Each structure stands twice: as C-alpha cells, then as structure tokens.
XYZ file of C-alpha atoms in Angstrom:
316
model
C 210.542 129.311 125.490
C 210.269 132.935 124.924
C 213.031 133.490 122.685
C 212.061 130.282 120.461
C 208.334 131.989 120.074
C 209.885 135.384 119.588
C 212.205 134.396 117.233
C 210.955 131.651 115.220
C 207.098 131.761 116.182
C 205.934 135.480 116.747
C 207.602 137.003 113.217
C 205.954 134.420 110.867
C 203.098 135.451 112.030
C 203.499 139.489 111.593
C 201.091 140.942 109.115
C 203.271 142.716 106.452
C 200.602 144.301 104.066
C 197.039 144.335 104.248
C 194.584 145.038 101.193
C 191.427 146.038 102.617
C 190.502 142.493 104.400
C 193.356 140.430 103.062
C 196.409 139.844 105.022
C 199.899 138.407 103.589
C 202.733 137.884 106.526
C 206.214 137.508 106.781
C 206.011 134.013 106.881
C 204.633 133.643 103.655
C 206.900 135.979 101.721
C 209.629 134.136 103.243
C 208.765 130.777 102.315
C 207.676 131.829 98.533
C 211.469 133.621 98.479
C 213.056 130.449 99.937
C 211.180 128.899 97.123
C 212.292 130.720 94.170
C 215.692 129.662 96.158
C 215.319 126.469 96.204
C 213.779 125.656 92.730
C 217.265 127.038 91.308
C 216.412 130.735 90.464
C 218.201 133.635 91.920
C 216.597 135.447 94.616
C 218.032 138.876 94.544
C 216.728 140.039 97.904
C 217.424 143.657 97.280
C 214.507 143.579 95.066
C 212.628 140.370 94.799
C 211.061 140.817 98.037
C 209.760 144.259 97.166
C 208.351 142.880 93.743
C 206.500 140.188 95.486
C 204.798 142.514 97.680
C 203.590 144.555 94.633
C 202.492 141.403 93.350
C 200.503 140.706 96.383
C 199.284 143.893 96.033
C 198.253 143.234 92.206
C 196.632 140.196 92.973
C 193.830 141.711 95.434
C 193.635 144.566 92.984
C 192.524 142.302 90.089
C 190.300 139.761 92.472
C 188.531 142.673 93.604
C 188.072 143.675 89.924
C 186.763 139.942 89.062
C 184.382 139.954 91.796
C 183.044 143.830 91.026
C 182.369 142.957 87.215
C 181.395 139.147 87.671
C 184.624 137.585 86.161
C 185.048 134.457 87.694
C 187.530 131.235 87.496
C 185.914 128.790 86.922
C 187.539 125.035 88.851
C 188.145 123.327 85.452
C 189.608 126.140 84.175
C 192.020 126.693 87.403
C 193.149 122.666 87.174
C 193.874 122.653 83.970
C 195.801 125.880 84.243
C 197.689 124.411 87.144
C 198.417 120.741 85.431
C 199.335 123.139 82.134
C 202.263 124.625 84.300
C 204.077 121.759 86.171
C 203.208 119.112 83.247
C 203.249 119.396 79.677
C 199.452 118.637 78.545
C 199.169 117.498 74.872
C 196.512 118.812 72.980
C 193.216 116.255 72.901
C 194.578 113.595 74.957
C 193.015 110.447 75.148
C 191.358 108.292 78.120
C 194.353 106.180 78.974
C 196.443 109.619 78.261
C 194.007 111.349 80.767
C 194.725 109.120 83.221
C 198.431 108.467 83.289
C 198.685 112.477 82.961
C 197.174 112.770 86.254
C 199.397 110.430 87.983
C 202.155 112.591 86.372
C 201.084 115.465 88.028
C 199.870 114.667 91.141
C 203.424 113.531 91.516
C 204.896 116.507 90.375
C 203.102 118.958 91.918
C 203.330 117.656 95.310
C 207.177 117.508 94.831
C 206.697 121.091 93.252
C 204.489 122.504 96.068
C 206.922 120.658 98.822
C 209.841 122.259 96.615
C 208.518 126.373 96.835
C 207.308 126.325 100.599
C 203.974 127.046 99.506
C 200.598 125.230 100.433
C 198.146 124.322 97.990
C 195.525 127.130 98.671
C 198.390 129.618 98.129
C 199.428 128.354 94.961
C 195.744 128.391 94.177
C 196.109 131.705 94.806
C 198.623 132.893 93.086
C 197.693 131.269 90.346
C 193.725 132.527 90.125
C 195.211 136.012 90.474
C 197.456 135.841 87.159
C 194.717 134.228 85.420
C 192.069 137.028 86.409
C 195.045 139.218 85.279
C 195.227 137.777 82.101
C 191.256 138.170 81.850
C 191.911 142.147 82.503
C 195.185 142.750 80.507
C 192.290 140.913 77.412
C 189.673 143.654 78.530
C 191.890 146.680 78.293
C 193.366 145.323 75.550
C 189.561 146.044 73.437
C 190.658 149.756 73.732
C 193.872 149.996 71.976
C 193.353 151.413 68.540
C 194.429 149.596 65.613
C 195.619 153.202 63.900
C 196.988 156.153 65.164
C 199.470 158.686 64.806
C 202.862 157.466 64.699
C 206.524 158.911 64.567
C 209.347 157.578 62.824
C 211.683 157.517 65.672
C 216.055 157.659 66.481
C 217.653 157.464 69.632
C 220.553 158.226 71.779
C 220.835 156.573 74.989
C 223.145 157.262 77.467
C 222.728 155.755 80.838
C 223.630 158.187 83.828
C 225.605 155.385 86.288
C 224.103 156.477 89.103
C 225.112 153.899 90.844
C 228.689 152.536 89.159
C 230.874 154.728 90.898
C 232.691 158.031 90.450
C 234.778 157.429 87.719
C 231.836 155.901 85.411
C 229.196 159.004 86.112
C 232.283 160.974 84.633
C 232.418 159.095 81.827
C 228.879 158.992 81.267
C 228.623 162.659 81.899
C 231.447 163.424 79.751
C 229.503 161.268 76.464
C 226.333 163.500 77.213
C 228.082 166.893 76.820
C 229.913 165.688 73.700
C 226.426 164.953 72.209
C 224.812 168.031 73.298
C 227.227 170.110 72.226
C 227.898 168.517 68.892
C 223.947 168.190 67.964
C 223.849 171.794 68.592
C 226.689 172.419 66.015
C 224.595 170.489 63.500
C 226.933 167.569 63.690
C 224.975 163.793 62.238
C 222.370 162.410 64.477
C 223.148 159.241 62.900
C 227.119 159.158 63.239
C 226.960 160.398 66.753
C 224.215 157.411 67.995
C 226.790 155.349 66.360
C 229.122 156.182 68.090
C 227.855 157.034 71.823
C 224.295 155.205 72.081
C 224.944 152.393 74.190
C 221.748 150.726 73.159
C 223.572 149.063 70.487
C 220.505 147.363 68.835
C 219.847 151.072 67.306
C 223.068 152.466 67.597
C 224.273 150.373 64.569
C 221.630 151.440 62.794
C 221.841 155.292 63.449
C 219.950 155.264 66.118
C 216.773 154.103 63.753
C 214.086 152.968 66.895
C 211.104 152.719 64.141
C 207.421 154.105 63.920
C 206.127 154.609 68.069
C 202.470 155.057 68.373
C 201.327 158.080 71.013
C 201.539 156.360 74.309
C 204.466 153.600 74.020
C 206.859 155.748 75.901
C 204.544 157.311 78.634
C 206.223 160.681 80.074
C 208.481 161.138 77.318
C 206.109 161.402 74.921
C 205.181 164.903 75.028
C 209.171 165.541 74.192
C 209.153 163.232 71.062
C 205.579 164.240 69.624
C 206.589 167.807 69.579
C 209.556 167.367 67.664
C 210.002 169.055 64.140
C 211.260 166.588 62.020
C 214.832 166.601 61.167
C 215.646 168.239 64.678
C 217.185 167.430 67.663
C 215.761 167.471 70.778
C 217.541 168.599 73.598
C 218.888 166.258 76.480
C 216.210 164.501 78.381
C 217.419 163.204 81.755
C 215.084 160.873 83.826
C 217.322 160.196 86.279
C 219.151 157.379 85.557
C 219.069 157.631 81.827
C 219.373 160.565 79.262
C 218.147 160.310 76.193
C 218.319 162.393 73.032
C 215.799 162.128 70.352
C 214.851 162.889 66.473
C 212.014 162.220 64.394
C 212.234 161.848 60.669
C 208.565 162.085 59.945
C 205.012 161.364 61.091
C 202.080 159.499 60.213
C 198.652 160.805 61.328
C 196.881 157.449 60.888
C 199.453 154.584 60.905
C 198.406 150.764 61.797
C 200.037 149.894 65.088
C 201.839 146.749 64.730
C 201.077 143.582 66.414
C 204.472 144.064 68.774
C 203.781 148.072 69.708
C 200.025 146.566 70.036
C 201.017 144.422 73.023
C 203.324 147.019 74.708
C 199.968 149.853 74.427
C 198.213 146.794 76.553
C 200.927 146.414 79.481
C 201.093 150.077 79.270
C 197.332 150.332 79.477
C 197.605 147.352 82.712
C 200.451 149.398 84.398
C 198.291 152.566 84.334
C 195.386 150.816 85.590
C 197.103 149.522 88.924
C 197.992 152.855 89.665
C 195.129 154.134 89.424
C 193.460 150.902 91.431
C 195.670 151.709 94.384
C 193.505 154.730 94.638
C 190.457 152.698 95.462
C 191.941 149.953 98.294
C 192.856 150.386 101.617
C 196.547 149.247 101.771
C 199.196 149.056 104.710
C 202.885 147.528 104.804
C 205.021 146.927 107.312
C 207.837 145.961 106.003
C 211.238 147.556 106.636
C 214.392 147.201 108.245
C 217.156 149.117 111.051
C 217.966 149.131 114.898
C 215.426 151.666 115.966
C 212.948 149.733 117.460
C 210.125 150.609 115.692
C 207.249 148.151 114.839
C 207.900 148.074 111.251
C 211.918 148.377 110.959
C 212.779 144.885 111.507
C 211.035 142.525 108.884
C 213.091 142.651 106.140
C 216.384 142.223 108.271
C 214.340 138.993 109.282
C 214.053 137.206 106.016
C 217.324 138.334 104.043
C 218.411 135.970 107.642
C 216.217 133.251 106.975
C 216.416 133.431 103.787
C 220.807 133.283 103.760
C 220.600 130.676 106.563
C 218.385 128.167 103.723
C 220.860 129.379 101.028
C 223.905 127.886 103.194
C 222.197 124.809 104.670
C 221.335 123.932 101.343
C 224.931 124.743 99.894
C 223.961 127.764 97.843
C 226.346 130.251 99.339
C-alpha cells in the first residue's frame, strides 16, 4: 500500500511551482504533456515541459494583471472562444444552426477534454489566460509608434554548433574567420553572405534583411544602430550564433510596417513578463538526479509516465 501511494498517489500530488497563491503539480503537467501526446503532436520532453511551466507562469502573470486593471472575461465571451476552437463556428448562424452547433460541440469537446487529460476548469483555464493575454499583447500594442528611425539592414549568419559535435563547430568556426578576415580586406559584403550566410532567405539576396525599426532585434541593436553605412561590423557572437552586419542607410522617421509592427508588440509582451516576474512570488520544484533532494526527482517522474503512455499507446 505504501509503494502504490508513493509511487502513483504521493507525486501527482507534489506542488511544482507556485505563483503567489496558485499552485500547479506534477500531476497536472503530466497529464497536459500526455495530452499533447495523445492528440498526435510531438512532445519533446527536453523542452516542452519547461515551456509549459513558463506558461503557467505567464498565465498568473496576466490574471493578476486582469484583475489589477479590471479586465475581465466575460462567460459569453469564454464559450464562444472555447466552441470557436474545437468547432468551426460560421459567422451569423441561424436558430436551427445554433442548435445543431451545440450538439457538435458538446460532443467534441468532451471527446477533446477526455483526449488531453485535462478537466474542464483547467481548460477553462488555460484558455481565460491566453485570452487575457491577447487583451494585454492589444494594450501594449497602443504604444508602438507608427514611425521611427529605421536602418536598411544585411546579414551574415553563421550559427556556432554548439551542440553538433566537434567536427561541425570546426566548420562553423572555420566560415567565421574566413568572413572576418575577408570583410576586413574590403572583400563584398554581398558576395560573401552569398556565399557563407546560412540564412538562405537573405543570403540569395546579399544578405538584404530590409528596413528594422530601433527595437526589433533587442541586444543587438546598439551594434547595428551604430553602424556607418557602407561598413562592416565586426563579429557579434551570442553564443550560439554569430552574426555580421552592414547598413546601407538610415531613415530618421520611417513608417514601421504592418509585419515589423507585430514583432515591436511580442517584443513589447516578452519584455513585460520579465519585468512581471519582478512583482510575484514564484517557486519551482522541478528537477531531476539521484541525490535525494526534495526537488531532484520530478522531472525523472514524468519523462516515465509520460514514455510508459507513449508505448501503451504504440507511439514508441
């Protein structure tokens, strides 16, 4: 009886990361994985289960955010979000429509919710978090200026392969000194992205990214701003890419396009979780090894459950 609760009871139940008063446990991360596992996606559970704890994490951020400046959810709103993603919902539907779409769904959502391992109120959730997200990602969005200054940008890229093995961070180490040193003999930015920049979107077209607006790269754009045009700059490394870049020319007051718009805004969302993290009380437990240790056995816990689904169910 002991090693049944211990071992199929007692983790399911272990608090993995708490935001302020809100709790999220093993258990559930391991069902909504086993989900994503059943429903035909790939679970990659050297990351996913990391991402879904920063999505936990997101979640409380922004409900705490809805409740602080009176942004609420509304029921209707939350159905019909709900029906809108297991059903597709014509627009204006009539009475009789109305009425057969709701047998439709309630159908396919209990097959759906029966399917990921999740309970209703979790779904409910989930899903009232990314719509409060959406509501923020609108607000921030206010901000971003339509005009700005702008550079007309070209790229190298170069990834470092950290992690591909000996032989390929030779390589890759071997393309970025060619590059350094022929920029610094004055040798074509143009000819050389053709031939080393491996993001071959630009590459083929010497490198040409386009007008950036201040901002769209974050860190790296105190290297590209203070570029003379025409020139170089030198190799930036940020650790598992190196890049090398040239402007052509800039535009003090350029409209930011509709595209560069939208990046500014998940920009603008990423830099406001960081800075929410700040202003919660947050703990995980969540890790794996032999030591012993309260909070070094979780993960080793559901990459188990999670394989022993996968080969019950004749994934692996």
């Amino acid at each position: 009886a002991f090693g049944y609760w211990s071992n199929f009871i007692a983790p399911p139940r272990s608090v993995i990361l708490q935001v302020d008063d809100s709790k999220y446990t093993l258990g559930l991360l391991t069902r909504y994985i086993k989900g994503i596992q059943a429903m035909g996606a790939e679970a990659n559970l050297a990351s996913e289960p990391f991402n879904m704890l920063t999505q936990f994490q997101q979640n409380e951020f922004v409900k705490s955010w809805g409740r602080e400046n009176s942004v609420e959810i509304d029921e209707s709103a939350l159905e019909q979000e709900i029906m809108s993603r297991i059903i597709d919902v014509p627009e204006n539907p009539s009475d009789s429509e109305l009425d057969q779409l709701q047998r439709e769904f309630n159908e396919a959502y209990q097959q759906f919710l029966d399917t990921s391992n999740l309970t209703e109120a979790e779904h409910r959730d989930f899903v009232t978090g990314s719509m409060l997200r959406d509501r923020l990602t609108d607000r921030l969005a206010e901000d971003i200026p339509s005009h700005g200054r702008q550079a007309d940008l070209s790229w190298i890229v170069i990834p470092t392969n950290q992690s591909q093995g000996d032989d390929a961070i030779i390589d890759a180490n071997e393309k970025i000194e060619q590059v350094d040193l022929r920029l610094k003999a004055g040798e074509d930015f143009a000819l050389l992205a053709e031939e080393f920049s491996e993001d071959r979107d630009t590459a083929v077209r010497g490198g040409h990214y386009g007008w950036v607006p201040e901002g769209i790269f974050g860190a790296l754009d105190s290297t590209i701003f203070a570029l003379e045009p025409g020139v170089p700059s030198d190799k930036v490394d940020t650790g598992e890419t190196i890049y090398f870049f040239q402007v052509s020319e800039y535009d003090e007051d350029r409209e930011v396009t509709a595209a560069m718009q939208m990046q500014l805004t998940q920009n603008s969302v990423s830099q406001w979780m960081i800075r929410e993290r700040g202003n919660h009380r947050i703990t995980t437990c969540f890790g794996s090894g032999s030591k012993g240790e309260p909070c070094d056995w979780q993960y080793d816990w559901l990459v188990k459950q999670v394989r022993s689904a996968a080969i019950k169910a004749g994934l692996e």
